[in-house]
PDB file of C-alpha atoms in Angstrom:
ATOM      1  CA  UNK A   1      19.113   7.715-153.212  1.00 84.00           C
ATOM      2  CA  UNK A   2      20.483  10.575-151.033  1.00 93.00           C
ATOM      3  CA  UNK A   3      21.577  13.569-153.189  1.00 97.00           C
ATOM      4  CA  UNK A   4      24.862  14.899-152.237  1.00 97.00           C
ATOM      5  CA  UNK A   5      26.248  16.489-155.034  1.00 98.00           C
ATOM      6  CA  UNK A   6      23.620  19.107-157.231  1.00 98.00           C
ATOM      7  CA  UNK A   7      24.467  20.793-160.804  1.00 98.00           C
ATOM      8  CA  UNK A   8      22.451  24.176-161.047  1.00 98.00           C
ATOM      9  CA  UNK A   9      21.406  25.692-164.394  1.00 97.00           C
ATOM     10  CA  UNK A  10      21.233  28.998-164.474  1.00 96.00           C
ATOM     11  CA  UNK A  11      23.141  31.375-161.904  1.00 97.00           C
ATOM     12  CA  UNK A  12      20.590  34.325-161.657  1.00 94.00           C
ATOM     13  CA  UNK A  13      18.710  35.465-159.149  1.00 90.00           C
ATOM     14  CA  UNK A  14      16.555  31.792-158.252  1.00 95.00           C
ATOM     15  CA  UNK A  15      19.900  29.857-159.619  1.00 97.00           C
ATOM     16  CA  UNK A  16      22.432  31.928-157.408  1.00 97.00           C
ATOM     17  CA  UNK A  17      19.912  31.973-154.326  1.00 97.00           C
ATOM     18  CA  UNK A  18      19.293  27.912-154.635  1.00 98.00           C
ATOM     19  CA  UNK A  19      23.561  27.823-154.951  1.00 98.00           C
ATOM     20  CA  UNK A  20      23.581  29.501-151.447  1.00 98.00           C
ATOM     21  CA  UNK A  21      21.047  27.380-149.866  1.00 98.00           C
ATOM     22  CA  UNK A  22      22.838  24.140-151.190  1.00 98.00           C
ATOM     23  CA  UNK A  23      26.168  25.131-150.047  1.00 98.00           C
ATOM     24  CA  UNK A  24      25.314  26.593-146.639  1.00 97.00           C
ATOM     25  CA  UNK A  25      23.935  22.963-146.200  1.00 97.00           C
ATOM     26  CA  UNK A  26      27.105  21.442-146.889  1.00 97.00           C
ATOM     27  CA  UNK A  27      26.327  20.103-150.141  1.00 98.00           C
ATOM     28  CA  UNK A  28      28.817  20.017-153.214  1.00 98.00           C
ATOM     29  CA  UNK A  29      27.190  22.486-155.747  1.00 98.00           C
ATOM     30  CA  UNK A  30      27.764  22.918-159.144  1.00 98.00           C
ATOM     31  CA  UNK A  31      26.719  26.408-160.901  1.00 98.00           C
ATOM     32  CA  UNK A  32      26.491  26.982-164.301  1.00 98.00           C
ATOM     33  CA  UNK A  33      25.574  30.056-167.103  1.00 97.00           C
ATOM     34  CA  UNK A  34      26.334  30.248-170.297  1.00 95.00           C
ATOM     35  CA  UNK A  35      29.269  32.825-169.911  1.00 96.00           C
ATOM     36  CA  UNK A  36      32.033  33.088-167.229  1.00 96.00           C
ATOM     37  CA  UNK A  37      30.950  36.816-166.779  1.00 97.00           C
ATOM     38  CA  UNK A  38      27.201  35.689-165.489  1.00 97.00           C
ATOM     39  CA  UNK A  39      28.355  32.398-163.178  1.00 97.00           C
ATOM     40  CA  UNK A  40      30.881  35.192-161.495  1.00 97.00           C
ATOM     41  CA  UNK A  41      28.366  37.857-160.902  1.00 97.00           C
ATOM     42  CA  UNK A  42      26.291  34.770-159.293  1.00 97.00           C
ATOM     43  CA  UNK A  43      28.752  33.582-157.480  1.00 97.00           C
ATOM     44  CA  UNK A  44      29.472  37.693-156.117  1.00 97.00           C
ATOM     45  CA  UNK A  45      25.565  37.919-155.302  1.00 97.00           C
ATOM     46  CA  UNK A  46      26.366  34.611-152.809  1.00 98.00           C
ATOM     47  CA  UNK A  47      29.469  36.322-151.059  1.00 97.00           C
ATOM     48  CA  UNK A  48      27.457  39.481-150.628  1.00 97.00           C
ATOM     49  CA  UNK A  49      24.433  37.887-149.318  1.00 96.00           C
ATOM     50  CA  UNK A  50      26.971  35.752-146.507  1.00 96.00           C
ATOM     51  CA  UNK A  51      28.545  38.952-146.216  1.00 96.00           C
ATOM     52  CA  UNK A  52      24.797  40.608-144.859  1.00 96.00           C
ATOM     53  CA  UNK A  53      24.529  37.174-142.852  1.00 95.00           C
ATOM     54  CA  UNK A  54      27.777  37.669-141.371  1.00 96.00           C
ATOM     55  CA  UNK A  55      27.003  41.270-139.968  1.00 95.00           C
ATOM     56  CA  UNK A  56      23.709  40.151-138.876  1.00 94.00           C
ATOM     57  CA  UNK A  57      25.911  37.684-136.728  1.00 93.00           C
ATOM     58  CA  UNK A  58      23.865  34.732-138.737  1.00 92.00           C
ATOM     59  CA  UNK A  59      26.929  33.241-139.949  1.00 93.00           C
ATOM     60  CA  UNK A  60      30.724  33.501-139.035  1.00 95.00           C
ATOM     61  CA  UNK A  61      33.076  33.871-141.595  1.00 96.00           C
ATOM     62  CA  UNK A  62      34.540  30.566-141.453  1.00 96.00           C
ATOM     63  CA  UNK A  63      31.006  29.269-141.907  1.00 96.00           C
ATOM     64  CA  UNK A  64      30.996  31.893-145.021  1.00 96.00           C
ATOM     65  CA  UNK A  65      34.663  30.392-146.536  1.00 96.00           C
ATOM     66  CA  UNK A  66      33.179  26.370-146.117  1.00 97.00           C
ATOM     67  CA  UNK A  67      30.016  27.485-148.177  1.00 97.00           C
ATOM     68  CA  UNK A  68      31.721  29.077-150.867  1.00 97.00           C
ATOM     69  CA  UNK A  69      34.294  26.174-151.111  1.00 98.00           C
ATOM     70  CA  UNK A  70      31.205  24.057-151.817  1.00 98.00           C
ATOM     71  CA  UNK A  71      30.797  25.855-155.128  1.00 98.00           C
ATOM     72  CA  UNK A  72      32.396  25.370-158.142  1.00 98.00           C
ATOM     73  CA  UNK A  73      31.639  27.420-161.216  1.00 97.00           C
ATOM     74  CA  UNK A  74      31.418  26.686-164.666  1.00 97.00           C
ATOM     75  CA  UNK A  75      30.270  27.034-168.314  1.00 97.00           C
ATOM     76  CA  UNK A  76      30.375  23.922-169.989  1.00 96.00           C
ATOM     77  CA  UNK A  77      27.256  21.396-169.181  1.00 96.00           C
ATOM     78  CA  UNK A  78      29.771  18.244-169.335  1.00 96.00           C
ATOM     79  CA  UNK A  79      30.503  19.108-165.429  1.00 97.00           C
ATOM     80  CA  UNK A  80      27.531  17.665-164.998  1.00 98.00           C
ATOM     81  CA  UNK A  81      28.328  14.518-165.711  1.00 96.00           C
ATOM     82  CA  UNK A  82      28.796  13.003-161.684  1.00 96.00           C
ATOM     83  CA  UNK A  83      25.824  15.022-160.344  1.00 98.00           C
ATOM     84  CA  UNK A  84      22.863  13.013-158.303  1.00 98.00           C
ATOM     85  CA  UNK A  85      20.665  16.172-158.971  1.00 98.00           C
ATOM     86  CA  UNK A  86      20.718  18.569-161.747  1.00 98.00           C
ATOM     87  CA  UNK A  87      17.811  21.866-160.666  1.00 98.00           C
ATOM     88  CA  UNK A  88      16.995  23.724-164.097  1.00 97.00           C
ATOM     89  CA  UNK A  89      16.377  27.378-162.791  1.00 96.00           C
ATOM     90  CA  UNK A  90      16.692  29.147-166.483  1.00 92.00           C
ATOM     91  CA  UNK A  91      14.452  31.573-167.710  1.00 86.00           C
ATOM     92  CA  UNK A  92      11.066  30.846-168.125  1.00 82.00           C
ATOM     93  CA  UNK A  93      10.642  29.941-171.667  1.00 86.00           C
ATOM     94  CA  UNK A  94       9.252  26.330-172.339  1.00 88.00           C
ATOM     95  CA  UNK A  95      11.742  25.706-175.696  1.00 92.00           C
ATOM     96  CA  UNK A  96      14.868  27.448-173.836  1.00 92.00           C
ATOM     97  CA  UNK A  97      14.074  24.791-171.267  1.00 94.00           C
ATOM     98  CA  UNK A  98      13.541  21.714-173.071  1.00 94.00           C
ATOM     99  CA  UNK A  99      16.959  22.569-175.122  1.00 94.00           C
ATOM    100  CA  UNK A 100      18.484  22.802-172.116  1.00 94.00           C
ATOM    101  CA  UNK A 101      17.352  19.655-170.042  1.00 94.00           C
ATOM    102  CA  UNK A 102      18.572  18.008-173.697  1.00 94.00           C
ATOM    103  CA  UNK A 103      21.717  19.394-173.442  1.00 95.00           C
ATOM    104  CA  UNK A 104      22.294  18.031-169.561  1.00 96.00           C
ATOM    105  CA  UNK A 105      20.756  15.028-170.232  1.00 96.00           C
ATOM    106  CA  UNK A 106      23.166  13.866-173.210  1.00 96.00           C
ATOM    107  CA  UNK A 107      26.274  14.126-170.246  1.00 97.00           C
ATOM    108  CA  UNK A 108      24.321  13.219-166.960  1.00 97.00           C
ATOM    109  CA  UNK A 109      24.471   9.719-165.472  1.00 97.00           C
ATOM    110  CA  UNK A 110      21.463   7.507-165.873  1.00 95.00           C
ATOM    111  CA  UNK A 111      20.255   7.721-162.304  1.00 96.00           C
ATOM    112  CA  UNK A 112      20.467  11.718-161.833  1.00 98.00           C
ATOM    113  CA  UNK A 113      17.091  13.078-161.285  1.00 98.00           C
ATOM    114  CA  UNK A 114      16.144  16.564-163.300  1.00 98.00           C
ATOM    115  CA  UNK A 115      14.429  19.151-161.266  1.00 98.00           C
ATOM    116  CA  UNK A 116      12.783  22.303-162.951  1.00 97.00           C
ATOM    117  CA  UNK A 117      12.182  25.434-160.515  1.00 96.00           C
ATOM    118  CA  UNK A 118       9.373  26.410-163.371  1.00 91.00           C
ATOM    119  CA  UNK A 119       6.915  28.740-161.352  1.00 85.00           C
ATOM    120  CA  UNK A 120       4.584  27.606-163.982  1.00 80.00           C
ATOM    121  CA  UNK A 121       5.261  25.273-167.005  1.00 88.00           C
ATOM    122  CA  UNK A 122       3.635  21.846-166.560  1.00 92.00           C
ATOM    123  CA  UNK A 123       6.324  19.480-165.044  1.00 97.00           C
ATOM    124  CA  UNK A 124       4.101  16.525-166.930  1.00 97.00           C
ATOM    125  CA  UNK A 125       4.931  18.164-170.452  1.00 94.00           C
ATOM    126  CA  UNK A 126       8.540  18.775-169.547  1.00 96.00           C
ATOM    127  CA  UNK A 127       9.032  15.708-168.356  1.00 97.00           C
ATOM    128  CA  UNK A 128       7.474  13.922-171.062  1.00 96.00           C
ATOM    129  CA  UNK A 129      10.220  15.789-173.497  1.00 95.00           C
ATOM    130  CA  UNK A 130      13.296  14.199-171.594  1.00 95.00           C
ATOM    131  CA  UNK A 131      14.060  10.296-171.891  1.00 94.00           C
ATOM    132  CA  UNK A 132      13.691   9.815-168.221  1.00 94.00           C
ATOM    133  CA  UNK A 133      10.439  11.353-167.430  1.00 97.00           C
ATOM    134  CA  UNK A 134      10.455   8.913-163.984  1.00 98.00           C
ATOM    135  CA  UNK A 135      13.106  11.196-162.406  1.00 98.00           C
ATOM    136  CA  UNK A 136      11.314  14.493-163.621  1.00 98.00           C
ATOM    137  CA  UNK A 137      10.164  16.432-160.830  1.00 98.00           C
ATOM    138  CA  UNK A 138       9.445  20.102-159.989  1.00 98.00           C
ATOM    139  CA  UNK A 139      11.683  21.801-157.091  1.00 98.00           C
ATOM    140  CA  UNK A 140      10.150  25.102-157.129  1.00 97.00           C
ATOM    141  CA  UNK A 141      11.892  27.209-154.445  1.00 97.00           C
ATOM    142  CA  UNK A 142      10.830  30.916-153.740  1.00 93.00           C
ATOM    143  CA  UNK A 143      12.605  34.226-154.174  1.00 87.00           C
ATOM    144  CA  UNK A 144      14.614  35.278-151.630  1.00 91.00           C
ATOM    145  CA  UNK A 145      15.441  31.268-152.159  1.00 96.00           C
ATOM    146  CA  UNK A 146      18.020  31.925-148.823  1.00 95.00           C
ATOM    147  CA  UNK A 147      15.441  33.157-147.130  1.00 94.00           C
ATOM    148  CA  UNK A 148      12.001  31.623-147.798  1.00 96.00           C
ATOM    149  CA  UNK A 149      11.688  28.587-146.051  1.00 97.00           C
ATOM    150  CA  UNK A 150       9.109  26.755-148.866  1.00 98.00           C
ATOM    151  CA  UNK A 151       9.567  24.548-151.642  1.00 98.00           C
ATOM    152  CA  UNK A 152       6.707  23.379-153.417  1.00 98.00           C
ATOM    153  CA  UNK A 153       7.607  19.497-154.980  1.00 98.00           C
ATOM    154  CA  UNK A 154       5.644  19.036-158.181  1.00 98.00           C
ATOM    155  CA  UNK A 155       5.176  15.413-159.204  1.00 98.00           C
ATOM    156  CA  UNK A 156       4.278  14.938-162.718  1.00 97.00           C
ATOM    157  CA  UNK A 157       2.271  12.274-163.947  1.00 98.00           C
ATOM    158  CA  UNK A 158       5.392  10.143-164.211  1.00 98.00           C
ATOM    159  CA  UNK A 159       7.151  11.036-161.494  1.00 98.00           C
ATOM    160  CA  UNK A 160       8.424   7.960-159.828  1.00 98.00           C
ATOM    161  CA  UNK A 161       7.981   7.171-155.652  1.00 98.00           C
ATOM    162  CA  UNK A 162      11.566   6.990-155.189  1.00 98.00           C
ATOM    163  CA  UNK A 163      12.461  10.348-157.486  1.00 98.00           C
ATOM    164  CA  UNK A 164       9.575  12.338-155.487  1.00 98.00           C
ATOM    165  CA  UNK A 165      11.517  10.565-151.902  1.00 98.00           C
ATOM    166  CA  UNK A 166      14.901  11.724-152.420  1.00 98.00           C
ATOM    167  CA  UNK A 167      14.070  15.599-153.589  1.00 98.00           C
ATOM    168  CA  UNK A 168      11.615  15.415-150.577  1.00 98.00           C
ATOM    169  CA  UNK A 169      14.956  14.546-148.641  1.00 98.00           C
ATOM    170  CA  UNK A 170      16.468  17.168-149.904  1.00 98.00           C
ATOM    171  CA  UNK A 171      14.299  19.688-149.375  1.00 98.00           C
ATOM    172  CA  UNK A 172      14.501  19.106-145.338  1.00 98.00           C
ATOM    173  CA  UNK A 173      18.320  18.547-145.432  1.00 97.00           C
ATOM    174  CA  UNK A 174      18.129  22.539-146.888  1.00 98.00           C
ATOM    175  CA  UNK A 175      16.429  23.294-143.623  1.00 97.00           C
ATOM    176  CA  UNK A 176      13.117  24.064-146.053  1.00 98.00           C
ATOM    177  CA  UNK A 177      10.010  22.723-145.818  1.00 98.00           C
ATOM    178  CA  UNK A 178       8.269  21.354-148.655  1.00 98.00           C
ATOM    179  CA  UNK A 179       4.822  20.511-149.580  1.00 98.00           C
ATOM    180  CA  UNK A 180       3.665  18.031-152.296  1.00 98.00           C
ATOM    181  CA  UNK A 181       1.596  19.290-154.775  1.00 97.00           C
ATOM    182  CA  UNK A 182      -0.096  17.582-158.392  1.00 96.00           C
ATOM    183  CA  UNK A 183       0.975  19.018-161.363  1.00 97.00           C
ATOM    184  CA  UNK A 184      -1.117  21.879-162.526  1.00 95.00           C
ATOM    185  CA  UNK A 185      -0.926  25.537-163.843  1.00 91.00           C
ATOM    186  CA  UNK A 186       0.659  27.367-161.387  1.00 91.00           C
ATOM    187  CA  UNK A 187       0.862  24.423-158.631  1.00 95.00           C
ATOM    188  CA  UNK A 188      -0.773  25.984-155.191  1.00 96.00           C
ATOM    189  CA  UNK A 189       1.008  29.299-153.765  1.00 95.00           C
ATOM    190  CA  UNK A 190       1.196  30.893-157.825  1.00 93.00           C
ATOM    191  CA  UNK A 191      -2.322  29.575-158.712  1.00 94.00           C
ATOM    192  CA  UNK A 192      -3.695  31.464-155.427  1.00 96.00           C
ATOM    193  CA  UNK A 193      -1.409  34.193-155.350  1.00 96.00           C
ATOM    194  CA  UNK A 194      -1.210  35.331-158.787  1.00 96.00           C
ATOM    195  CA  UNK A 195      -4.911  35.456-159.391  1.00 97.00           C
ATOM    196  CA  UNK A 196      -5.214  37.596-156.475  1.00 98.00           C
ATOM    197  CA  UNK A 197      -2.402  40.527-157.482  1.00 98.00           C
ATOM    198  CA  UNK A 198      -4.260  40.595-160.951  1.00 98.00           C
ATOM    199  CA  UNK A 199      -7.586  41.606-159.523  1.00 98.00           C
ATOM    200  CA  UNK A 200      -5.978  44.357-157.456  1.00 98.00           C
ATOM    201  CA  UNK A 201      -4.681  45.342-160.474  1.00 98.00           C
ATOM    202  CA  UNK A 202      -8.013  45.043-161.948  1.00 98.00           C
ATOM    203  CA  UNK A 203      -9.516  47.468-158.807  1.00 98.00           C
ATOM    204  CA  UNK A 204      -6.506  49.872-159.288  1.00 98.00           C
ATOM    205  CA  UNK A 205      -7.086  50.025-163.032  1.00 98.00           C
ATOM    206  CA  UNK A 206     -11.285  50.937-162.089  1.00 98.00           C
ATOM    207  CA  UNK A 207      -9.887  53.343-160.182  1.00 98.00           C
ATOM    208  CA  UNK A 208     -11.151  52.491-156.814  1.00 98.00           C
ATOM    209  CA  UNK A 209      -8.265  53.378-154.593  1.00 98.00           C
ATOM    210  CA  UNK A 210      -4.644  54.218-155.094  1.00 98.00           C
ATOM    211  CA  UNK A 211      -1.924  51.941-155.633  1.00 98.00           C
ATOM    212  CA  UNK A 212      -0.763  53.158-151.581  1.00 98.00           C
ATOM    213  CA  UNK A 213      -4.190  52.554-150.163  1.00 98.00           C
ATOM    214  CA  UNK A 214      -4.756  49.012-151.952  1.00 98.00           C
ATOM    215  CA  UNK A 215      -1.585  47.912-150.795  1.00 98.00           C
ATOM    216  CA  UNK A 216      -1.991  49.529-147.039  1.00 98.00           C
ATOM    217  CA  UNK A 217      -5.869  48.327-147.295  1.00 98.00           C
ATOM    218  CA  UNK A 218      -3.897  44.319-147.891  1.00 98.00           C
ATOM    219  CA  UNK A 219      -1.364  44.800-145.367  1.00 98.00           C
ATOM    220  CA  UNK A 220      -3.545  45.922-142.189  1.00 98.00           C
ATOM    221  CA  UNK A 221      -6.614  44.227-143.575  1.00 98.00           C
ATOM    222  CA  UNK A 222      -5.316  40.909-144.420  1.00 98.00           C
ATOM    223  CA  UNK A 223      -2.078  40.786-142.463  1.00 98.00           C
ATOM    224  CA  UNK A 224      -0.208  40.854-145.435  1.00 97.00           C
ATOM    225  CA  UNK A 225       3.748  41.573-145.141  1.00 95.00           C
ATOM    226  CA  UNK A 226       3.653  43.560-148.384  1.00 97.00           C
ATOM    227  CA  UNK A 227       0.553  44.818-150.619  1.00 98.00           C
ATOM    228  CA  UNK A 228      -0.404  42.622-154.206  1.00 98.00           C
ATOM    229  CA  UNK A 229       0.710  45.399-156.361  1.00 98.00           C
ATOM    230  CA  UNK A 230       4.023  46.406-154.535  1.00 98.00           C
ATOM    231  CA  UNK A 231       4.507  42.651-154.775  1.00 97.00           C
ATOM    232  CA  UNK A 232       3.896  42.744-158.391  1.00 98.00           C
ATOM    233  CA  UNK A 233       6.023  44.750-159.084  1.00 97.00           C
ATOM    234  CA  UNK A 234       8.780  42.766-157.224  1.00 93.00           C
ATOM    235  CA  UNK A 235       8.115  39.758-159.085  1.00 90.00           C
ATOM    236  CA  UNK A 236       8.108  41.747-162.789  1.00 93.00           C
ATOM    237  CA  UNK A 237       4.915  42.222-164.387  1.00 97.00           C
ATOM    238  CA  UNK A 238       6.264  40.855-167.430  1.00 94.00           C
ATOM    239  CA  UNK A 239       6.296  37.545-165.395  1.00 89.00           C
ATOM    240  CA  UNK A 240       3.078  38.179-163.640  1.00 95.00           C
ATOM    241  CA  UNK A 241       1.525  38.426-167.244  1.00 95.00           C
ATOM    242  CA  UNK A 242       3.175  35.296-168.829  1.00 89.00           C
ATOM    243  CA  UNK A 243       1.581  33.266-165.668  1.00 90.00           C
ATOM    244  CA  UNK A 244      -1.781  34.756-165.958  1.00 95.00           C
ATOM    245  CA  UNK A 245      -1.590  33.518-169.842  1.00 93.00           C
ATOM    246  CA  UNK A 246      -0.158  30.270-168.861  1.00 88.00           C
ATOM    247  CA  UNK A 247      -3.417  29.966-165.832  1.00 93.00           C
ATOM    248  CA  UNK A 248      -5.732  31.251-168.727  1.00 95.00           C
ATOM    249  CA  UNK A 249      -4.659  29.051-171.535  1.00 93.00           C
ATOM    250  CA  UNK A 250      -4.506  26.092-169.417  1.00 91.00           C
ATOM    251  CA  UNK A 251      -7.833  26.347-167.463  1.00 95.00           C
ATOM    252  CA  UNK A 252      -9.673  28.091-170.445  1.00 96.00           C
ATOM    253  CA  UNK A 253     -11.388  30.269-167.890  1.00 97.00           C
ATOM    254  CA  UNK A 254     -12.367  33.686-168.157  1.00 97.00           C
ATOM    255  CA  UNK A 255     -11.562  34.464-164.318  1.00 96.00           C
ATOM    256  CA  UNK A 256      -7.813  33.557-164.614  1.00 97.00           C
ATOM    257  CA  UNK A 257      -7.792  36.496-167.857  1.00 98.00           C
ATOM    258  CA  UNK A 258      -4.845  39.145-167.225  1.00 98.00           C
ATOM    259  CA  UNK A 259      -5.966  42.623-166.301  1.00 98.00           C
ATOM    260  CA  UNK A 260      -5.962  45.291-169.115  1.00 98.00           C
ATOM    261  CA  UNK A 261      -3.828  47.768-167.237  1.00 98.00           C
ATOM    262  CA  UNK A 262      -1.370  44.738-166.929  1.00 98.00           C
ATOM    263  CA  UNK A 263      -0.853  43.935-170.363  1.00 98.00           C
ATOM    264  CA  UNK A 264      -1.043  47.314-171.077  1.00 98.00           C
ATOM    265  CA  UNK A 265       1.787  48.059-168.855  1.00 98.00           C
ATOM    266  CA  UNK A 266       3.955  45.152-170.132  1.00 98.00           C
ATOM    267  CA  UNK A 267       3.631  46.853-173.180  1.00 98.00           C
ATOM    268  CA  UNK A 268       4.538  49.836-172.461  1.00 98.00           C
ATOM    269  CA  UNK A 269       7.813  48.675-170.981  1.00 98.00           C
ATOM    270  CA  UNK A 270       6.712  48.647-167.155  1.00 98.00           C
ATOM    271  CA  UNK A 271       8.044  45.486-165.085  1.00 97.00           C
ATOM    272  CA  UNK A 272       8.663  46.919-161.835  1.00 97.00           C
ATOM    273  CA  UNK A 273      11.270  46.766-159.432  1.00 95.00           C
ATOM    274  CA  UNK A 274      13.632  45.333-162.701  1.00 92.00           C
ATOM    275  CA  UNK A 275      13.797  48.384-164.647  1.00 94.00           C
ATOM    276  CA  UNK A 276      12.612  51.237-162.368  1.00 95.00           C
ATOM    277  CA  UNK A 277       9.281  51.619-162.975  1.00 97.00           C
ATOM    278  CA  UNK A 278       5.830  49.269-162.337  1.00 98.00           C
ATOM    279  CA  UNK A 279       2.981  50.603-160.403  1.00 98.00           C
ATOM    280  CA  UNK A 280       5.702  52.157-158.697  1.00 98.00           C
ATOM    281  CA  UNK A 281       8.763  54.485-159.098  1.00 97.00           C
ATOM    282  CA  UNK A 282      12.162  52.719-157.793  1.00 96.00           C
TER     283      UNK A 282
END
């Protein structure tokens, strides 16, 4: 099956960004949100970000008009209904998901595969709640999606050859490159990467250096392009938390436990770069 027409749930930051990708590609793309007001401020994050390519002298402008004529908008999940790929990149909450991929799957033809772009809900258990659980996979692109050139493929315990071929397809046609990964908590990059922001949060909260020298001591160290709490802060620490419960739950291991100062901070109302203030000031 080669996928040439994609429904995208959610038109956020990962749902806008995957949008872009699929339409600079030359692919038809549907985006939807549950309100016109949220698909149009997706589809203005999309012009804006051509708009950067454009002065960069990335893209030309008529290069900018054929990728936004790829797009179509919308707010009603019965658009769905001639797509070869729906990607589910909603929030991530395991029941706002599963009523979701219900929702698409009562309108979407029999052969259209379901991707999730979970960072870290099993793809086995999600697919297990749909009534096609062969053509449940896990796309899971990474933020700046237009930019960052992996995708991790998650196959599921039921994930079908010819399901796992055709996303793989995909994934190149985007001009990313993918790697295939089992299912498990946090796949590869999150179950490496998230473990290792939460014990530099762990050292900060000791005490042992400053939020600036941790972060400059990763960068010229380890040849990092930006330090684990800095980073932390850019992906939320609300989220950072939820995956460190998710790893800790799931492996029922006391190194994957969230750091004090991070839960603390969550509850305090610190995310980060989202709402001004994380282990940083923005």
């Amino acid at each position: 099956m080669t996928i040439k027409t994609v429904g995208i749930i959610g038109a956020g930051l990962m749902g806008n960004g995957i949008a872009q990708t699929c339409a600079a590609a030359g692919i038809k793309t549907i985006m939807l949100d549950i309100n016109e007001a949220a698909v149009q401020k997706g589809l203005a994050t999309i012009s804006a970000s051509f708009e950067r390519l454009i002065k960069k002298e990335k893209l030309t402008p008529a290069q900018k008009d054929s990728a936004l004529a790829q797009i179509k908008t919308s707010i009603s999940m019965s658009d769905f209904k001639d797509v070869d790929l729906v990607i589910e990149a909603a929030t991530e909450n395991e029941g706002l998901k599963l009523k979701i991929l219900k929702d698409a799957e009562a309108v979407i033809r029999a052969d259209t595969i379901i991707a999730s772009n979970t960072s870290s809900i099993s793809i086995t258990q999600m697919a297990a709640a749909t009534s096609r659980p062969e053509r449940f996979i896990g796309m899971h692109f990474f933020n700046p999606v237009p930019m960052m050139a992996l995708v991790e493929i998650i196959r599921g315990l039921q994930t079908s050859d010819a399901t796992h071929a055709a996303v793989e397809a995909l994934a190149k046609a985007l001009g990313k490159t993918p790697i295939t990964v089992k299912n498990s908590p946090g796949f590869v990059v999150n179950r490496i990467l998230c473990p290792m922001i939460n014990e530099a949060i762990f050292v900060f909260g000791e005490g042992l250096a400053s939020a600036e020298e941790i972060d400059a001591g990763m960068k010229l160290g380890c040849n990092m392009p930006i330090g684990p709490l800095a980073l932390a802060d850019l992906i939320g620490l609300d989220t950072m938390l939820n995956v460190m419960n998710v790893f800790y739950a799931g492996f029922n291991d006391s190194k994957y436990r969230p750091a004090p100062l991070l839960k603390e901070m969550v509850a305090a109302g610190y995310y980060g770069r989202k709402n001004g203030r994380g282990f940083y000031h923005y």
